[in-house]
Short mmCIF file of C-alpha atoms in Angstrom, two decimals:
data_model
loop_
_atom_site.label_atom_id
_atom_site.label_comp_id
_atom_site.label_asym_id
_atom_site.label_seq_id
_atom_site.Cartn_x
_atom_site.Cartn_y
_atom_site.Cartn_z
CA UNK K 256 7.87 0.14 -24.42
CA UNK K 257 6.32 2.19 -21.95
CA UNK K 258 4.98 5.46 -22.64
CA UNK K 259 6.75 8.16 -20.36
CA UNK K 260 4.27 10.83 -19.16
CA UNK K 261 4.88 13.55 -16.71
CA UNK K 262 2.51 14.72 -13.79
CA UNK K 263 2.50 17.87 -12.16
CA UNK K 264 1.13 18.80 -8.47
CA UNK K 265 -1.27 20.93 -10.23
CA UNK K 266 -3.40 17.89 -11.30
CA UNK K 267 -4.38 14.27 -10.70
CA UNK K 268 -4.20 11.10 -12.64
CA UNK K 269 -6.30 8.20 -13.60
CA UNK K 270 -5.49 4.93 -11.69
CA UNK K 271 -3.53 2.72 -12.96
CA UNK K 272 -5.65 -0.35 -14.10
CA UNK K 273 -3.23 -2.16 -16.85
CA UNK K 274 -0.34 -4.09 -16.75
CA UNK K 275 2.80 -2.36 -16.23
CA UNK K 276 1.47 0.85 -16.69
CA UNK K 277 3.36 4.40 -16.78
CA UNK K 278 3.03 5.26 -12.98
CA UNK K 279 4.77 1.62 -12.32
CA UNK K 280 7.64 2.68 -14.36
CA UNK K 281 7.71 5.76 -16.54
CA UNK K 282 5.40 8.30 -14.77
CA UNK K 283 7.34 10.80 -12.27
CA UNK K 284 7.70 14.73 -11.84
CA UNK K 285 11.36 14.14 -10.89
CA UNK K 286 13.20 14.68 -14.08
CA UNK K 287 15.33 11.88 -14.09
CA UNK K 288 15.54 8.43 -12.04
CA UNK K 289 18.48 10.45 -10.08
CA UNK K 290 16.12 12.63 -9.07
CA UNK K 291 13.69 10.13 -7.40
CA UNK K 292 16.25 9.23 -4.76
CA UNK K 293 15.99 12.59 -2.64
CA UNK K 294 12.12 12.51 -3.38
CA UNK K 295 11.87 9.33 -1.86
CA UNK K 296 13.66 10.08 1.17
CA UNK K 297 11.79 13.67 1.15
CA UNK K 298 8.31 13.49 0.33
CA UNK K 299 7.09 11.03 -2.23
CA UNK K 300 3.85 9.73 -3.69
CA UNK K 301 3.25 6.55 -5.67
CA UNK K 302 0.36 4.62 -7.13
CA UNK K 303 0.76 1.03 -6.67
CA UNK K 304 -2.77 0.42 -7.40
CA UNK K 305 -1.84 -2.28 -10.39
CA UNK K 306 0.20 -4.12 -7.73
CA UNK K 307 -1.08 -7.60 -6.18
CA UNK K 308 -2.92 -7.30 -3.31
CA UNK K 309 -5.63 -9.92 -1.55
CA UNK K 310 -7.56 -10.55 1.58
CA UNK K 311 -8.44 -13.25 3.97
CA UNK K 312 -11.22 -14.02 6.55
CA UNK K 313 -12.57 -16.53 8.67
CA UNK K 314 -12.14 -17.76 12.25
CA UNK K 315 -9.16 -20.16 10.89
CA UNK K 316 -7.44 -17.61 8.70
CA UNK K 317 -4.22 -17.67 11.02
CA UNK K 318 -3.71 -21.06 11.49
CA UNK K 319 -4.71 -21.70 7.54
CA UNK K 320 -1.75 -18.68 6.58
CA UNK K 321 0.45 -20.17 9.15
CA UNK K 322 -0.03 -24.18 8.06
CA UNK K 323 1.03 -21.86 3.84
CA UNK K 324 4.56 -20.67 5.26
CA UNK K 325 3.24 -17.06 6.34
CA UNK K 326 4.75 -15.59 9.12
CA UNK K 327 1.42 -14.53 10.77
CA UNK K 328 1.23 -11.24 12.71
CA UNK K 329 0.74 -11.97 16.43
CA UNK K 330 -1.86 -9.30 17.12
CA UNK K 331 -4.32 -6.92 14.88
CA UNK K 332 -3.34 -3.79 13.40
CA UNK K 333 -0.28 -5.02 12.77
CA UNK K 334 1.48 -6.46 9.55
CA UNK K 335 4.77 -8.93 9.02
CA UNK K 336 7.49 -8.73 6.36
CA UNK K 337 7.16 -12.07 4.66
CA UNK K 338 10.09 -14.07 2.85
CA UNK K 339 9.15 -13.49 -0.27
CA UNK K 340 8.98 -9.66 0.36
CA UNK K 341 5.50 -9.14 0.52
CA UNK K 342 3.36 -8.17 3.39
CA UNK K 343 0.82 -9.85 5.77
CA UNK K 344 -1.72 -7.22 7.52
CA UNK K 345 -3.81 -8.33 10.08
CA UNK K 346 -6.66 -6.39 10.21
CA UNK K 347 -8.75 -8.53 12.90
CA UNK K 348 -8.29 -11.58 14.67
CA UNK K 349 -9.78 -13.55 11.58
CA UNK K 350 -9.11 -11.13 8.44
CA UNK K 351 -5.84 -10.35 6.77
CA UNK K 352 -4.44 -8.57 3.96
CA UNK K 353 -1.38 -9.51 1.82
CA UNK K 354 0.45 -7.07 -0.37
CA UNK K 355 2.93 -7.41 -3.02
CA UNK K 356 5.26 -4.90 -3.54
CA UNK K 357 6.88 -6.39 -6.80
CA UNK K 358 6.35 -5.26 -10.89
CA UNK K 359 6.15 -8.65 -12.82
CA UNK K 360 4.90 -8.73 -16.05
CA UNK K 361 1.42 -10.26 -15.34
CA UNK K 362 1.02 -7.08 -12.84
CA UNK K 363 -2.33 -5.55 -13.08
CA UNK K 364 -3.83 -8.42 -14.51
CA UNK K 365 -3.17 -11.88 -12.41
CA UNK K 366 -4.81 -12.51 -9.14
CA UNK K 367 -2.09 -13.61 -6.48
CA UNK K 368 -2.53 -17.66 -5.66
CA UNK K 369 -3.53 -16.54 -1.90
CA UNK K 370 -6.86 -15.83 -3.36
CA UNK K 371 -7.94 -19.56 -4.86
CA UNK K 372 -5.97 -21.03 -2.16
CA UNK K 373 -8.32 -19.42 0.02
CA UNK K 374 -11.19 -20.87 -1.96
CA UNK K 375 -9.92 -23.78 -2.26
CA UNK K 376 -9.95 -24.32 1.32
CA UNK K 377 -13.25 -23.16 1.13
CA UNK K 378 -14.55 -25.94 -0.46
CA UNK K 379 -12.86 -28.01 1.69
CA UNK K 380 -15.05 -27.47 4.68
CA UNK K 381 -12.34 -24.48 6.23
CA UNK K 382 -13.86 -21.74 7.42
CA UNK K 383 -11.69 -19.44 5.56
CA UNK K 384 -12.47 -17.39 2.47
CA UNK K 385 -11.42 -14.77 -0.08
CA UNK K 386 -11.88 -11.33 -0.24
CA UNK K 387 -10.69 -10.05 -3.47
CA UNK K 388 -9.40 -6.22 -2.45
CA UNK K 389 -7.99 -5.54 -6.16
CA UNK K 390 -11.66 -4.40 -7.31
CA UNK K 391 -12.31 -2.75 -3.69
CA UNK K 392 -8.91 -0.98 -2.40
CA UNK K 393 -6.96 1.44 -4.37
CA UNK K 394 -3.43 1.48 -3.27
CA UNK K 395 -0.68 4.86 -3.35
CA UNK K 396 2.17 4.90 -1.68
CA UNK K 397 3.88 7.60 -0.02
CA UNK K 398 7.60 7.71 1.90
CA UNK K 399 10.08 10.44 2.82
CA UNK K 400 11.04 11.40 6.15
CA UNK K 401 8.40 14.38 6.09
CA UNK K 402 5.23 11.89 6.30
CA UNK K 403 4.69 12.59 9.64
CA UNK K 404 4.03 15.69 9.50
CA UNK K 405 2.09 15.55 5.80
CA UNK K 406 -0.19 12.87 7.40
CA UNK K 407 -1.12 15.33 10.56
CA UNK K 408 -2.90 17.33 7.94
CA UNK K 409 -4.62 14.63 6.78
CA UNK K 410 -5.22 12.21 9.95
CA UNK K 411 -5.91 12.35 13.40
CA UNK K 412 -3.46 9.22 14.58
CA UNK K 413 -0.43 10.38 15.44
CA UNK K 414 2.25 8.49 12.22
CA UNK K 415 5.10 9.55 14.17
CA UNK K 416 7.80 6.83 14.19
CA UNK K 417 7.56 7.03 18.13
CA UNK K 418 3.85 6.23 17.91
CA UNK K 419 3.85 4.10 14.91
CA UNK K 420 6.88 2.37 14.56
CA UNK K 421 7.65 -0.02 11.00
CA UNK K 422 4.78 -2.80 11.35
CA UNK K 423 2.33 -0.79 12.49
CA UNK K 424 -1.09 -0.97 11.07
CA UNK K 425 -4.01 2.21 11.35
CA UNK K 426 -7.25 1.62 10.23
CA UNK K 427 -8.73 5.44 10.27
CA UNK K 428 -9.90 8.19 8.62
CA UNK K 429 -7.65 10.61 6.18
CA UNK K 430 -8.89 13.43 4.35
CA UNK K 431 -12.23 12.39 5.54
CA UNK K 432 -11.77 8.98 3.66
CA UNK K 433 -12.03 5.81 5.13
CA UNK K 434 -8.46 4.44 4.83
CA UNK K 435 -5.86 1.67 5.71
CA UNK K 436 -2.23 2.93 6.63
CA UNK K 437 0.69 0.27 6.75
CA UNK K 438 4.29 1.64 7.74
CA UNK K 439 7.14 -0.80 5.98
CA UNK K 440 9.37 1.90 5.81
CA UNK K 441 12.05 2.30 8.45
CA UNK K 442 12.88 5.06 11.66
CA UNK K 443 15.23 7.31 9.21
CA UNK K 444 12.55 6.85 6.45
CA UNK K 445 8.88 6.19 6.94
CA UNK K 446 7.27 4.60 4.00
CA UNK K 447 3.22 3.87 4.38
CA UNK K 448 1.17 1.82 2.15
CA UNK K 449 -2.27 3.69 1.83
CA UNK K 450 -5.69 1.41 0.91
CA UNK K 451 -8.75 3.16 0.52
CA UNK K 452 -12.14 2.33 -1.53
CA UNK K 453 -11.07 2.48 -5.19
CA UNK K 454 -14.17 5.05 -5.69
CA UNK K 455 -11.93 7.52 -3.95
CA UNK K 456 -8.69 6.89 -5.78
CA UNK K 457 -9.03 10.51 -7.76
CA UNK K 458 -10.18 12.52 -5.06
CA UNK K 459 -7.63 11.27 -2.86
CA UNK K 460 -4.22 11.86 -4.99
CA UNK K 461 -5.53 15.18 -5.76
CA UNK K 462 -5.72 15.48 -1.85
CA UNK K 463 -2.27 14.30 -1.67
CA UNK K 464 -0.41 15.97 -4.47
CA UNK K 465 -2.55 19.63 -2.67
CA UNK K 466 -0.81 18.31 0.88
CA UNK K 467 2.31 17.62 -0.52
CA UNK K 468 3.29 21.19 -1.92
CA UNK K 469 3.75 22.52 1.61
CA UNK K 470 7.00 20.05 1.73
CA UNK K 471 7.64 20.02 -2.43
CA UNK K 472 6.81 17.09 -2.95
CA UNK K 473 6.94 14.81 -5.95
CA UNK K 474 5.15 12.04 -7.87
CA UNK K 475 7.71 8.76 -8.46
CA UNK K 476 6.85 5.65 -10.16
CA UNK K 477 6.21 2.93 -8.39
CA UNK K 478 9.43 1.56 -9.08
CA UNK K 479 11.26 4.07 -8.14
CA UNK K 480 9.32 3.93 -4.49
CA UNK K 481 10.34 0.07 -4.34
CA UNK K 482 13.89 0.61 -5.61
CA UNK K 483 14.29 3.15 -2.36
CA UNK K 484 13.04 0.87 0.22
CA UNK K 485 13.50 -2.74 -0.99
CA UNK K 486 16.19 -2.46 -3.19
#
């Protein structure tokens, strides 16, 4: 059973390092899951940071994902909506970052298989290799048609859906923080995956939960956030 546990926009909360813990699935200001709907859609904030997430590098990363059943992302700074409903970001021409947007129960704990597939090849004389981002990139999520304008607080690239469409990848600075913004959210409602060094993860949700009050804003569990957008 999962321990519920409310947060207020007043203060911040540890990140989630454990498997299927409360901000995956019990943790949300909205009162009750029927609330998390309109926060979504509003102005929403999520920690995925117990989700999978791994990277990729080398000068035959694409081909390698490709030759695995990826559907590779034709340019940098730009990310792909893969079968099995996770995300490919390419970062470079040779690096690339895959995230899973799913709660299993191994979540927090079990590395995705991209990561010894990637050493694997390794050792096979490719010139790929793994770059395990779990222990190095916090991940919150935030989505509501109000991002736009919440980000332009925080960010000097304009997240308009105009100027960054769904797929669109910006490796910049927010709240002075070095940070990676994916949109996977849609035209009616932006959703953007936010990675940023882990060190940061506390000073940056207190940074977003202070942003957020201008457009009442709420905390949602992470399944909540996924419900909205993936169903």
């Amino acid at each position: 059973m999962t321990t519920s546990m409310t947060v207020h926009l007043d203060g911040a909360t540890a990140l989630a390092r454990c498997a299927l813990p409360a901000s995956l699935t019990g943790a949300s200001t909205a009162e009750s899951s029927s609330d998390m709907t309109p926060a979504t859609s509003h102005c929403a904030l999520a920690d995925m940071s117990a989700l999978g997430r791994a990277g990729v590098r080398g000068r035959e990363a694409a081909d390698w994902l490709a030759s695995l059943g990826f559907t590779v992302p034709d340019t940098p700074n730009t990310a792909r909506l893969q079968t099995d409903g996770s995300w490919l970001v390419r970062l470079s021409v040779g690096e690339f970052l895959q995230l899973t947007p799913a709660i299993t129960p191994d979540a927090g704990v079990a590395e995705l298989p991209l990561m010894a597939q990637a050493d694997e090849a390794l050792a096979q004389g490719m010139r790929v290799h793994s770059l395990p981002r779990r222990d190095s990139h916090a991940w919150f999520s935030l989505s509501g048609i109000t991002l736009p304008a919440l980000m332009a607080k925080l960010c000097g690239v304009d997240l308009r859906s105009e100027a960054f469409p769904p797929g669109s990848v910006a490796q910049t600075s927010v709240a002075r923080t070095n940070a990676i913004i994916v949109n996977v959210g849609s035209h009616q409602c932006p959703c953007f995956h936010l990675l940023f060094d882990i060190a940061s993860s506390h000073y940056l949700w207190g940074v977003m939960l202070d942003a957020m009050r201008e457009y009442s804003g709420q905390t949602v569990t992470a399944a909540a956030l996924l419900a909205h957008h993936h169903g």
